[in-house]
mmCIF file with all atom_site columns, C-alpha atoms in Angstrom:
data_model
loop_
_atom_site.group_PDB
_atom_site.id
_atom_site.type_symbol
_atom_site.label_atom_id
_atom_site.label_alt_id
_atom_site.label_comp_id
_atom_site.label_asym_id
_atom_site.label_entity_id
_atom_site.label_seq_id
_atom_site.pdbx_PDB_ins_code
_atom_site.Cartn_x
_atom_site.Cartn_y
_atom_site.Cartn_z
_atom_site.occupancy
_atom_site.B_iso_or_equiv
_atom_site.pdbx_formal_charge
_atom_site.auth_seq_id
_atom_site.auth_comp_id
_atom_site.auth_asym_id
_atom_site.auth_atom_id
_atom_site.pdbx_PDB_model_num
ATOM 1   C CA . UNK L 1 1   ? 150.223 40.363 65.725 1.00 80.00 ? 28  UNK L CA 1
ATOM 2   C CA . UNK L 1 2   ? 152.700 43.775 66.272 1.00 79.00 ? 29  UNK L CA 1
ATOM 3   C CA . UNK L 1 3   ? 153.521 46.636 64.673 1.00 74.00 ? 30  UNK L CA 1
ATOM 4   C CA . UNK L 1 4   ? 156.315 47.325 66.271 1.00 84.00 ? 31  UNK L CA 1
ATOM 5   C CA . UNK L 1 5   ? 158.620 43.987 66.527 1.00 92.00 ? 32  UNK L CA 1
ATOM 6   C CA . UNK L 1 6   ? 158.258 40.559 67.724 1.00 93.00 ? 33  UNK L CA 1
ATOM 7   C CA . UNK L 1 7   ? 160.841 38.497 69.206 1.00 95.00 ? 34  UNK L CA 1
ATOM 8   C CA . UNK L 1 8   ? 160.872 35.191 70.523 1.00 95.00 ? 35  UNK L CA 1
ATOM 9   C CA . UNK L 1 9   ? 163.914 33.340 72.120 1.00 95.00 ? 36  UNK L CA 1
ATOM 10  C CA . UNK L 1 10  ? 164.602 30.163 73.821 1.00 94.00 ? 37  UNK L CA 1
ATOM 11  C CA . UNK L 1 11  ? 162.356 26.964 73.524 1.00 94.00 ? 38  UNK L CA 1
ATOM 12  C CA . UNK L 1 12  ? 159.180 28.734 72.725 1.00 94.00 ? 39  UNK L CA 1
ATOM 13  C CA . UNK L 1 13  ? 156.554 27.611 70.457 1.00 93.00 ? 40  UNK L CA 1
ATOM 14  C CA . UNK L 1 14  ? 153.688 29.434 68.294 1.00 94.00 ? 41  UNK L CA 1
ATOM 15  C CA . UNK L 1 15  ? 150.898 27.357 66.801 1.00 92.00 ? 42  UNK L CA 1
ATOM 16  C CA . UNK L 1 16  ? 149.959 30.201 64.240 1.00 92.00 ? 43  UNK L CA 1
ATOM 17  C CA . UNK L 1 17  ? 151.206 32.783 62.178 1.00 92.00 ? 44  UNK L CA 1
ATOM 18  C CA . UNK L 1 18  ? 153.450 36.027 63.106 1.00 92.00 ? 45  UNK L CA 1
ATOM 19  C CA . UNK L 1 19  ? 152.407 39.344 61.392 1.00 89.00 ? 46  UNK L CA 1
ATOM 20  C CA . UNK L 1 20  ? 154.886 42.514 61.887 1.00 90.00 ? 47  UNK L CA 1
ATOM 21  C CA . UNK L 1 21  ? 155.712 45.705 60.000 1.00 86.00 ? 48  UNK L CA 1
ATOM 22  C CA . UNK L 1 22  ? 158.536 45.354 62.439 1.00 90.00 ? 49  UNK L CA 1
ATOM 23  C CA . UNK L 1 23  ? 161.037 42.695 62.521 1.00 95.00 ? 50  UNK L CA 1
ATOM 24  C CA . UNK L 1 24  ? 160.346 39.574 63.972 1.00 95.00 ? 51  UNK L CA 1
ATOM 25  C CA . UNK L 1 25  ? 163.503 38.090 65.378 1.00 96.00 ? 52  UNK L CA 1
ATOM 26  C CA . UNK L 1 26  ? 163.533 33.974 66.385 1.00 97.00 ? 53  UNK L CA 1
ATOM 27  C CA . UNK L 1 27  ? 166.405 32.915 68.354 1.00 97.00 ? 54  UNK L CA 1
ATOM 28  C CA . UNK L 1 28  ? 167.493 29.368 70.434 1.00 96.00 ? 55  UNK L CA 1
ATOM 29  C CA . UNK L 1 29  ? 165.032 26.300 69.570 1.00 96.00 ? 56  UNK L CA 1
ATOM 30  C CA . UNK L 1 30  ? 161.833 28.684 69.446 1.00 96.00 ? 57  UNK L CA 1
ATOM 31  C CA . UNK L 1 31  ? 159.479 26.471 66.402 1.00 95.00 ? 58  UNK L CA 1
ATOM 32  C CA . UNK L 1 32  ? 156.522 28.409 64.903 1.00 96.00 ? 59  UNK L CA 1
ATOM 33  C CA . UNK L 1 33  ? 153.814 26.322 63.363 1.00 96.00 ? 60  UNK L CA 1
ATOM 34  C CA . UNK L 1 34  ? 152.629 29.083 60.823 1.00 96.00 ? 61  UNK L CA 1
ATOM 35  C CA . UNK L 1 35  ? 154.159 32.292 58.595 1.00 95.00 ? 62  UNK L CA 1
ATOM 36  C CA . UNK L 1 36  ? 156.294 34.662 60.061 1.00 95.00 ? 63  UNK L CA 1
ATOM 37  C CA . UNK L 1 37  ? 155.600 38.069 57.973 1.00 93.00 ? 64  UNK L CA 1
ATOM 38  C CA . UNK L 1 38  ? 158.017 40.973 59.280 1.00 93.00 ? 65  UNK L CA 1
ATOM 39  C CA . UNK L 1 39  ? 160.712 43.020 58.431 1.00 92.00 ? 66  UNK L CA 1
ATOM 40  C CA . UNK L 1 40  ? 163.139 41.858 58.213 1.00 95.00 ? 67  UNK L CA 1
ATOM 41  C CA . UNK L 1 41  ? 162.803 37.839 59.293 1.00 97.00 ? 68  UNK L CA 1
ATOM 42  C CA . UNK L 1 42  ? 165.574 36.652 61.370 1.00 97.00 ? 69  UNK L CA 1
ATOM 43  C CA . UNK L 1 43  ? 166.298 32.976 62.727 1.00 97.00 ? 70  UNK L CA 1
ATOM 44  C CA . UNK L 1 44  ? 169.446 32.390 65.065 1.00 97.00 ? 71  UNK L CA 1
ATOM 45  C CA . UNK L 1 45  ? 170.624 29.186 66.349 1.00 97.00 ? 72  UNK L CA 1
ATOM 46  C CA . UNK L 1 46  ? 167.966 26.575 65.629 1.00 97.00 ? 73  UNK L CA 1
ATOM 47  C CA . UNK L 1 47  ? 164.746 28.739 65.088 1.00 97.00 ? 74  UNK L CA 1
ATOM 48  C CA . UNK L 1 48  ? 162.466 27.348 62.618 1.00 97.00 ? 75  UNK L CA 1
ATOM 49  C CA . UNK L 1 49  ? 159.299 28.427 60.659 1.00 98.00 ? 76  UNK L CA 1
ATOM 50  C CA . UNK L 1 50  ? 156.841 25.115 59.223 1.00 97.00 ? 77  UNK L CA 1
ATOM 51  C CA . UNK L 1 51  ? 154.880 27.871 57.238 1.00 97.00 ? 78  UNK L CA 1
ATOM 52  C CA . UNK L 1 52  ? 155.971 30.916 54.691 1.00 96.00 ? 79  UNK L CA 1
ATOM 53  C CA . UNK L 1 53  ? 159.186 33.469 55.664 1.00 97.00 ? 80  UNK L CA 1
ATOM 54  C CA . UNK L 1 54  ? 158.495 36.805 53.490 1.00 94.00 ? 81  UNK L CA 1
ATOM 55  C CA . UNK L 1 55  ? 158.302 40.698 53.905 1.00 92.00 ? 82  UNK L CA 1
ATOM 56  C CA . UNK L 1 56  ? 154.953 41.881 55.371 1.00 86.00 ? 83  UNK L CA 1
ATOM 57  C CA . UNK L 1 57  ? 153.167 44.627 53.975 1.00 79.00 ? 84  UNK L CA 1
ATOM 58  C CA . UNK L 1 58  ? 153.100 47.944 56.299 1.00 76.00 ? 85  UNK L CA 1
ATOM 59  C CA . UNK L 1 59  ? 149.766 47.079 59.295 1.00 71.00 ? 86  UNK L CA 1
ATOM 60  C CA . UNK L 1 60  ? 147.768 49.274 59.920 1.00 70.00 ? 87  UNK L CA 1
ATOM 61  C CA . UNK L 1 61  ? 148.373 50.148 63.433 1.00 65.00 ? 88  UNK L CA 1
ATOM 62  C CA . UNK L 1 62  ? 144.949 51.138 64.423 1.00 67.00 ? 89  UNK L CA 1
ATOM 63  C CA . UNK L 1 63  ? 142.602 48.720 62.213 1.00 66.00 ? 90  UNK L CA 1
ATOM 64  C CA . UNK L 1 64  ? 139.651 48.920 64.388 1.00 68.00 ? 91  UNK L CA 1
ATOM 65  C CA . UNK L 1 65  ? 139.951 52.527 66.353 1.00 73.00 ? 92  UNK L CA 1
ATOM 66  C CA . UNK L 1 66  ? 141.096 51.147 69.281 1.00 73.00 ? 93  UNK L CA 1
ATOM 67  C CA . UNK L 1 67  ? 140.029 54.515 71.225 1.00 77.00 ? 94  UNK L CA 1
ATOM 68  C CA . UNK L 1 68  ? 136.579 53.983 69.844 1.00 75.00 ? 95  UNK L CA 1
ATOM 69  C CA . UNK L 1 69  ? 136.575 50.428 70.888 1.00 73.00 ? 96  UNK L CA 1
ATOM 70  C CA . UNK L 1 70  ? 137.751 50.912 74.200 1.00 76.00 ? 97  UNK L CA 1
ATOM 71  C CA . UNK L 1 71  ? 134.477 54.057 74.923 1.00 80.00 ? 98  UNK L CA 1
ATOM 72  C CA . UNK L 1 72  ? 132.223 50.948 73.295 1.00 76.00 ? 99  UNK L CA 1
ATOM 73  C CA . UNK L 1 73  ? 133.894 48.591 75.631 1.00 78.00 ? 100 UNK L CA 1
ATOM 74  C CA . UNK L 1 74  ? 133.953 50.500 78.702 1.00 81.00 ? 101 UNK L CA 1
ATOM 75  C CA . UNK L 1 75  ? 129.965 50.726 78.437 1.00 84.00 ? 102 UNK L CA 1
ATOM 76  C CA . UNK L 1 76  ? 129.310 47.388 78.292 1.00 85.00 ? 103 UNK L CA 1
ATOM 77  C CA . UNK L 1 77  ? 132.037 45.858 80.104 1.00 94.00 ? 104 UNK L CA 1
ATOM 78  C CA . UNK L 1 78  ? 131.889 42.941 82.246 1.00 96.00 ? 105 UNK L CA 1
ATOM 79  C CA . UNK L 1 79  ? 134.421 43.882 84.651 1.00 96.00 ? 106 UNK L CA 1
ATOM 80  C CA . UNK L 1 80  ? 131.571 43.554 87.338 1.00 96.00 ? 107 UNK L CA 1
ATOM 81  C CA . UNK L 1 81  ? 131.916 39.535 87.424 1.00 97.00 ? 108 UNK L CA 1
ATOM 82  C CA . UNK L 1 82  ? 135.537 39.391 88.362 1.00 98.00 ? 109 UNK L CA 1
ATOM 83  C CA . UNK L 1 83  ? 136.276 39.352 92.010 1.00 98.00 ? 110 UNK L CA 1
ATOM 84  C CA . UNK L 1 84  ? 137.395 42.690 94.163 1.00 97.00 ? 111 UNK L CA 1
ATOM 85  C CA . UNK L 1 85  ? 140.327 40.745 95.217 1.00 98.00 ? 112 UNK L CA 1
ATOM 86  C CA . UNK L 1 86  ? 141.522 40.137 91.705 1.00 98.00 ? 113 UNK L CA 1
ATOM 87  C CA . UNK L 1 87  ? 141.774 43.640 90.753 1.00 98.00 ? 114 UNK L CA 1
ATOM 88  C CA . UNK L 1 88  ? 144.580 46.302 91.727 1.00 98.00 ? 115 UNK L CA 1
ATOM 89  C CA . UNK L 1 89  ? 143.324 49.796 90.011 1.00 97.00 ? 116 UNK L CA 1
ATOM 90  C CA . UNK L 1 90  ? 141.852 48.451 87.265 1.00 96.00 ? 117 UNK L CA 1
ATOM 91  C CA . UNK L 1 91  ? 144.662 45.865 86.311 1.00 98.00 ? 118 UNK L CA 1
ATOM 92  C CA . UNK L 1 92  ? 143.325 41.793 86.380 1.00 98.00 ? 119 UNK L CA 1
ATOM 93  C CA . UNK L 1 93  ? 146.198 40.470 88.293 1.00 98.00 ? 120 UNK L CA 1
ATOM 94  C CA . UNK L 1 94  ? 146.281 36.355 89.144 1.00 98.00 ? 121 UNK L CA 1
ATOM 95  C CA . UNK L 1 95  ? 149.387 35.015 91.446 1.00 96.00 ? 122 UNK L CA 1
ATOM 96  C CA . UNK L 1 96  ? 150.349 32.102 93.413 1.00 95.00 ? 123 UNK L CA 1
ATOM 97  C CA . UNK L 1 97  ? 148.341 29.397 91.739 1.00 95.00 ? 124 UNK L CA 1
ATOM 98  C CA . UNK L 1 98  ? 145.170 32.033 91.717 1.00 98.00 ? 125 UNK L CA 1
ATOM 99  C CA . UNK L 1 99  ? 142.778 30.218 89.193 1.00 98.00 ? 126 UNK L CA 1
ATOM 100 C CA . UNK L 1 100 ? 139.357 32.614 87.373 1.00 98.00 ? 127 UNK L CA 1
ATOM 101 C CA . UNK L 1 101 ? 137.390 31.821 85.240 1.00 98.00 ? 128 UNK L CA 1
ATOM 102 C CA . UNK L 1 102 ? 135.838 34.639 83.003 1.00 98.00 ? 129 UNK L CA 1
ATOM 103 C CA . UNK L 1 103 ? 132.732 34.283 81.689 1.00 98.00 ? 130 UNK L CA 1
ATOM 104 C CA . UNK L 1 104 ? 131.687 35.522 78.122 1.00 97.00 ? 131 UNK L CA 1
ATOM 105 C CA . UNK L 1 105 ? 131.755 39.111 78.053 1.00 95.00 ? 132 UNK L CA 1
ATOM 106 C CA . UNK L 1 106 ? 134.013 42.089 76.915 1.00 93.00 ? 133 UNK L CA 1
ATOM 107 C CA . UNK L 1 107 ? 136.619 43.058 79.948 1.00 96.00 ? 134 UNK L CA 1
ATOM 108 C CA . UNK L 1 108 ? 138.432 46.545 80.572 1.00 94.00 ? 135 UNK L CA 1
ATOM 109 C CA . UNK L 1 109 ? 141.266 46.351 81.935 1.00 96.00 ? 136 UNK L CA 1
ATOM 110 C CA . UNK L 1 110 ? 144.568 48.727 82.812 1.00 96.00 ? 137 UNK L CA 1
ATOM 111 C CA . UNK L 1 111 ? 146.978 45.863 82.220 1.00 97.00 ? 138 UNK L CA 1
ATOM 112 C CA . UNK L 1 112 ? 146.823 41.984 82.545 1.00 98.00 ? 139 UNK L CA 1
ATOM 113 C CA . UNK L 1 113 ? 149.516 40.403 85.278 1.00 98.00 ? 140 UNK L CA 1
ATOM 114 C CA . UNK L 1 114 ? 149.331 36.321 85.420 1.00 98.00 ? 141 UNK L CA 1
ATOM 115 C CA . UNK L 1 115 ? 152.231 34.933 87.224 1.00 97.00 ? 142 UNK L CA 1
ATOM 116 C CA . UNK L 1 116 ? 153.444 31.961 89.535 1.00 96.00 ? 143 UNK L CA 1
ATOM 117 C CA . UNK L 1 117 ? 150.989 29.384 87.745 1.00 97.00 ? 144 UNK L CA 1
ATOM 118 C CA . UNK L 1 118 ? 148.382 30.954 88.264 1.00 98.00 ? 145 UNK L CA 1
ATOM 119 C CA . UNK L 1 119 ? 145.289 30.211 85.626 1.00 98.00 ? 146 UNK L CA 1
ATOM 120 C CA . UNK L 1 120 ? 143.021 32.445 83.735 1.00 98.00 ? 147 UNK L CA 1
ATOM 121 C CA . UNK L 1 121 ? 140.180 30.424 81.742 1.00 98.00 ? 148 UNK L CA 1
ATOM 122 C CA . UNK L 1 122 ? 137.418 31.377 79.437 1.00 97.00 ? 149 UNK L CA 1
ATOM 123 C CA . UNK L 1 123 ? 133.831 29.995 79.542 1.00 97.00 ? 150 UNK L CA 1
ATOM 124 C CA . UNK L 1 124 ? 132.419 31.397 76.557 1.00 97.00 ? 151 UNK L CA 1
ATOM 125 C CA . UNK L 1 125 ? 133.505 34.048 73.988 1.00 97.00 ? 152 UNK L CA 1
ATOM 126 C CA . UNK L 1 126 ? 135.639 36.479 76.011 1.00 97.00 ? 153 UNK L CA 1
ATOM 127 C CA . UNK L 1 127 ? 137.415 39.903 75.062 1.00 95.00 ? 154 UNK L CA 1
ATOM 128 C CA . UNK L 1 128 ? 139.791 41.196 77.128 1.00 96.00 ? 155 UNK L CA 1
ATOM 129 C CA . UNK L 1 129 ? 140.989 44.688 76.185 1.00 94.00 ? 156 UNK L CA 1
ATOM 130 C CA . UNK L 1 130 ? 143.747 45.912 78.116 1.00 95.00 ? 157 UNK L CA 1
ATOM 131 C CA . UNK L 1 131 ? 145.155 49.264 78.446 1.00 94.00 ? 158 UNK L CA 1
ATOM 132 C CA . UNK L 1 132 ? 148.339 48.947 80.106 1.00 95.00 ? 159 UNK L CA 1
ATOM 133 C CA . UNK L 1 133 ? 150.719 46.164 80.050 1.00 96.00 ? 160 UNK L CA 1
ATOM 134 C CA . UNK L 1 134 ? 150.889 42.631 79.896 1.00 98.00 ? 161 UNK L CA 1
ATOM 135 C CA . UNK L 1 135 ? 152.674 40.211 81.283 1.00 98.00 ? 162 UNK L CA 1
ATOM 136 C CA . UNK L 1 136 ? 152.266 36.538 81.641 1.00 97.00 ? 163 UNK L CA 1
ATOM 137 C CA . UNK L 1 137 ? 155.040 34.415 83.452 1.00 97.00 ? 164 UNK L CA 1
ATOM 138 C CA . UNK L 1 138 ? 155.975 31.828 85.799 1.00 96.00 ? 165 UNK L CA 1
ATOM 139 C CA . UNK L 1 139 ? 154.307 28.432 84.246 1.00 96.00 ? 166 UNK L CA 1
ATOM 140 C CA . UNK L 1 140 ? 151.235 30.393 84.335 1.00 97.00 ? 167 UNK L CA 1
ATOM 141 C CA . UNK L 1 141 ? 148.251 29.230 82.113 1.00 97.00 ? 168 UNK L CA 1
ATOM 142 C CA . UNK L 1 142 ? 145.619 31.734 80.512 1.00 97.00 ? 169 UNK L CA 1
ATOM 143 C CA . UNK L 1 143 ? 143.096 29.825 78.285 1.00 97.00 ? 170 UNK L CA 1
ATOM 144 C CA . UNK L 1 144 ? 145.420 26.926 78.280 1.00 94.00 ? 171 UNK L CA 1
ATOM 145 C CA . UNK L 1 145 ? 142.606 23.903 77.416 1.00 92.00 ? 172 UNK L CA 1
ATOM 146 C CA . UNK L 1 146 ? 140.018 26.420 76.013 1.00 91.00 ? 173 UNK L CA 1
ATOM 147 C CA . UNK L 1 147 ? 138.986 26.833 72.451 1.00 94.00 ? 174 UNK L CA 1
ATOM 148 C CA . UNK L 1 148 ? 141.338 29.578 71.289 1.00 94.00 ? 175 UNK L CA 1
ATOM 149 C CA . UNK L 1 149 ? 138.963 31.588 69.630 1.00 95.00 ? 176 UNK L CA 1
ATOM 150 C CA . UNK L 1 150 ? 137.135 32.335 72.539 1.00 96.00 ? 177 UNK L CA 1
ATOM 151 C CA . UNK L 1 151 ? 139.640 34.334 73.836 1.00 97.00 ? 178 UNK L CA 1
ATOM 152 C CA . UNK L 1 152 ? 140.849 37.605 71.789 1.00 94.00 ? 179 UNK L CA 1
ATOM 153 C CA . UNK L 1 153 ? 143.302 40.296 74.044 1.00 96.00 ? 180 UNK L CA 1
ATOM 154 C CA . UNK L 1 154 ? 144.082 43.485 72.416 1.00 92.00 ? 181 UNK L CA 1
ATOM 155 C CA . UNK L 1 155 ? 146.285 45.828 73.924 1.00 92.00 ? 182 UNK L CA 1
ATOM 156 C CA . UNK L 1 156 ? 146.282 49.620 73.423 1.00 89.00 ? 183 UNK L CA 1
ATOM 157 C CA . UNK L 1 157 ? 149.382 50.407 74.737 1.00 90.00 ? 184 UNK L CA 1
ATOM 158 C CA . UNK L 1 158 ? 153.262 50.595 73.278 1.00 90.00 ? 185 UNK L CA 1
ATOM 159 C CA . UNK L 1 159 ? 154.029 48.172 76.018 1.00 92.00 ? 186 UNK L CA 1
ATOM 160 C CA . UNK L 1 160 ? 155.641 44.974 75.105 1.00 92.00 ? 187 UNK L CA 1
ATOM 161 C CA . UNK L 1 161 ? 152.780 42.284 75.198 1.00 96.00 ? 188 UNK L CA 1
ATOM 162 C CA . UNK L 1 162 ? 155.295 39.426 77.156 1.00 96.00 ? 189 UNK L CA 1
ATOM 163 C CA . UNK L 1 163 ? 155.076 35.723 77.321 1.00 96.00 ? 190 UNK L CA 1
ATOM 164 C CA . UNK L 1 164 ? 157.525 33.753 79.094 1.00 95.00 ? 191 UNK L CA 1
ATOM 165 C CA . UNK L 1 165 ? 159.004 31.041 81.166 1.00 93.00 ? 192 UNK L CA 1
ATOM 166 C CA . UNK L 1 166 ? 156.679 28.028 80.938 1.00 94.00 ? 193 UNK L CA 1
ATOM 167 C CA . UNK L 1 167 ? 153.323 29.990 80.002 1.00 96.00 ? 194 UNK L CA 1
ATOM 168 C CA . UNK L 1 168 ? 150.750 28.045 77.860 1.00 95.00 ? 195 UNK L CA 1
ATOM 169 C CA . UNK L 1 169 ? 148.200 30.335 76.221 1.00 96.00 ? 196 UNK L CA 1
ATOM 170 C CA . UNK L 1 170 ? 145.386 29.828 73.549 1.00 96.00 ? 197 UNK L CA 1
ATOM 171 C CA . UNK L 1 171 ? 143.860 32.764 71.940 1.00 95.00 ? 198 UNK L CA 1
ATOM 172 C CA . UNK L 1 172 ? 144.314 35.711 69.348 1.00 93.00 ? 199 UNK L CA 1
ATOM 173 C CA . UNK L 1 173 ? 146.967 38.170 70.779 1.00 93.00 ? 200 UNK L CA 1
ATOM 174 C CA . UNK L 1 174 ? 146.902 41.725 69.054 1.00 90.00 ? 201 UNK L CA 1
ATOM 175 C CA . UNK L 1 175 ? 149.154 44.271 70.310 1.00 90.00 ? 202 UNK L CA 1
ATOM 176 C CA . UNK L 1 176 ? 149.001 47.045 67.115 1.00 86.00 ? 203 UNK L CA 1
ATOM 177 C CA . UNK L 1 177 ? 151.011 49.834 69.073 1.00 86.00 ? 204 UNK L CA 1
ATOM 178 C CA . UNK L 1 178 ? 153.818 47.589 70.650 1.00 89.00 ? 205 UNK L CA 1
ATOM 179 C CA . UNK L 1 179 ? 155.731 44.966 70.627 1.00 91.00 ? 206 UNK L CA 1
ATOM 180 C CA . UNK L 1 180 ? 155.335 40.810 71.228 1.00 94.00 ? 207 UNK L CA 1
ATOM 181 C CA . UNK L 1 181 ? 157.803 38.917 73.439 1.00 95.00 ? 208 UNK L CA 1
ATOM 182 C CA . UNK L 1 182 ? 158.066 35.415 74.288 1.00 94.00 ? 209 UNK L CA 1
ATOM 183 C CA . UNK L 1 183 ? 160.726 34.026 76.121 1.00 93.00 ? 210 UNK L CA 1
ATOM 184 C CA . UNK L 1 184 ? 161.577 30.425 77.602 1.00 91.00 ? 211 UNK L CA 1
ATOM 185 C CA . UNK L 1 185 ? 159.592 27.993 76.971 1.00 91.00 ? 212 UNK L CA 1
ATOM 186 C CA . UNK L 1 186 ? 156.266 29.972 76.769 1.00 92.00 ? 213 UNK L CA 1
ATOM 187 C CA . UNK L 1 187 ? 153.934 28.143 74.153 1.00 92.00 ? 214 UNK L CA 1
ATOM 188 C CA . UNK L 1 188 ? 151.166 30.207 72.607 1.00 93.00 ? 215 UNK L CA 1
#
């Protein structure tokens, strides 16, 4: 989910709907297994949608007060379980085949960076909410073989959420101030 736009371009694949007040633009082979609800809808080349095309009503872009959240979060937050090396002021960032494992727990982070196959899993219910940006690339994995609903990331930021080249990723992805980009072959 975005408020702003999503777009998603070469070979990538969604298992699950897309909701935008925005337009959602699908371009190359990119195959979504679900709706796509935006503003306009637009497929290029050989983009296609199993599920519903239509206009999406207008999302509210702040459905569960994400600064009130984020003081909740911060009080409880779990950060305390991921490693000192993992961290870079605040922002979780995984490279070069890096591979954590977060256990259940709410997470506060300034952005998310997981690239160069590295791996983030999920044991347990996990909520990662993210300030800053995010950016997942390089045939990385973030709750690849995990039950998707145990992992929910919500960005507060106008920063493009981005997915791309090779990423596999299971979860619910809400970025209700920006944008939603997958690129490649990224398969959410």
């Amino acid at each position: 989910t975005a408020v702003d736009r999503i777009d998603v371009s070469g070979a990538a694949r969604i298992i699950g709907p897309l909701l935008s007040s925005g337009p959602i633009t699908l371009s190359g082979t990119v195959r979504i297994e679900g709706d796509a609800l935006g503003t306009p809808v637009t497929l290029n080349g050989q983009a296609e949608v199993t599920g519903r095309i239509a206009a999406s009503e207008r999302i509210n872009p702040d459905p569960i007060g994400l600064e009130r959240f984020g003081e909740l979060a911060d009080k409880t937050s779990s950060n305390y379980l991921i490693p000192a090396k993992y961290l870079d002021k605040g922002s979780l960032v995984l490279g070069a085949g890096a591979q954590l494992t977060l256990t259940t727990g709410t997470y506060v982070l300034n952005g998310l960076s997981i690239s160069a196959k590295a791996e983030l899993k999920t044991d347990g219910p996990v909520q990662l909410f993210v300030r800053g940006g995010v950016r997942v690339t390089g045939g990385s994995r973030l709750n690849e073989r995990g039950i998707a609903e145990n992992l929910i990331l919500i960005a507060s930021t106008t920063e493009a959420m981005h997915f791309s080249g090779g990423v596999r990723a299971a979860g619910f992805f809400n970025n209700p101030r920006g944008a939603l980009e997958l690129a490649g072959s990224a398969t959410l």
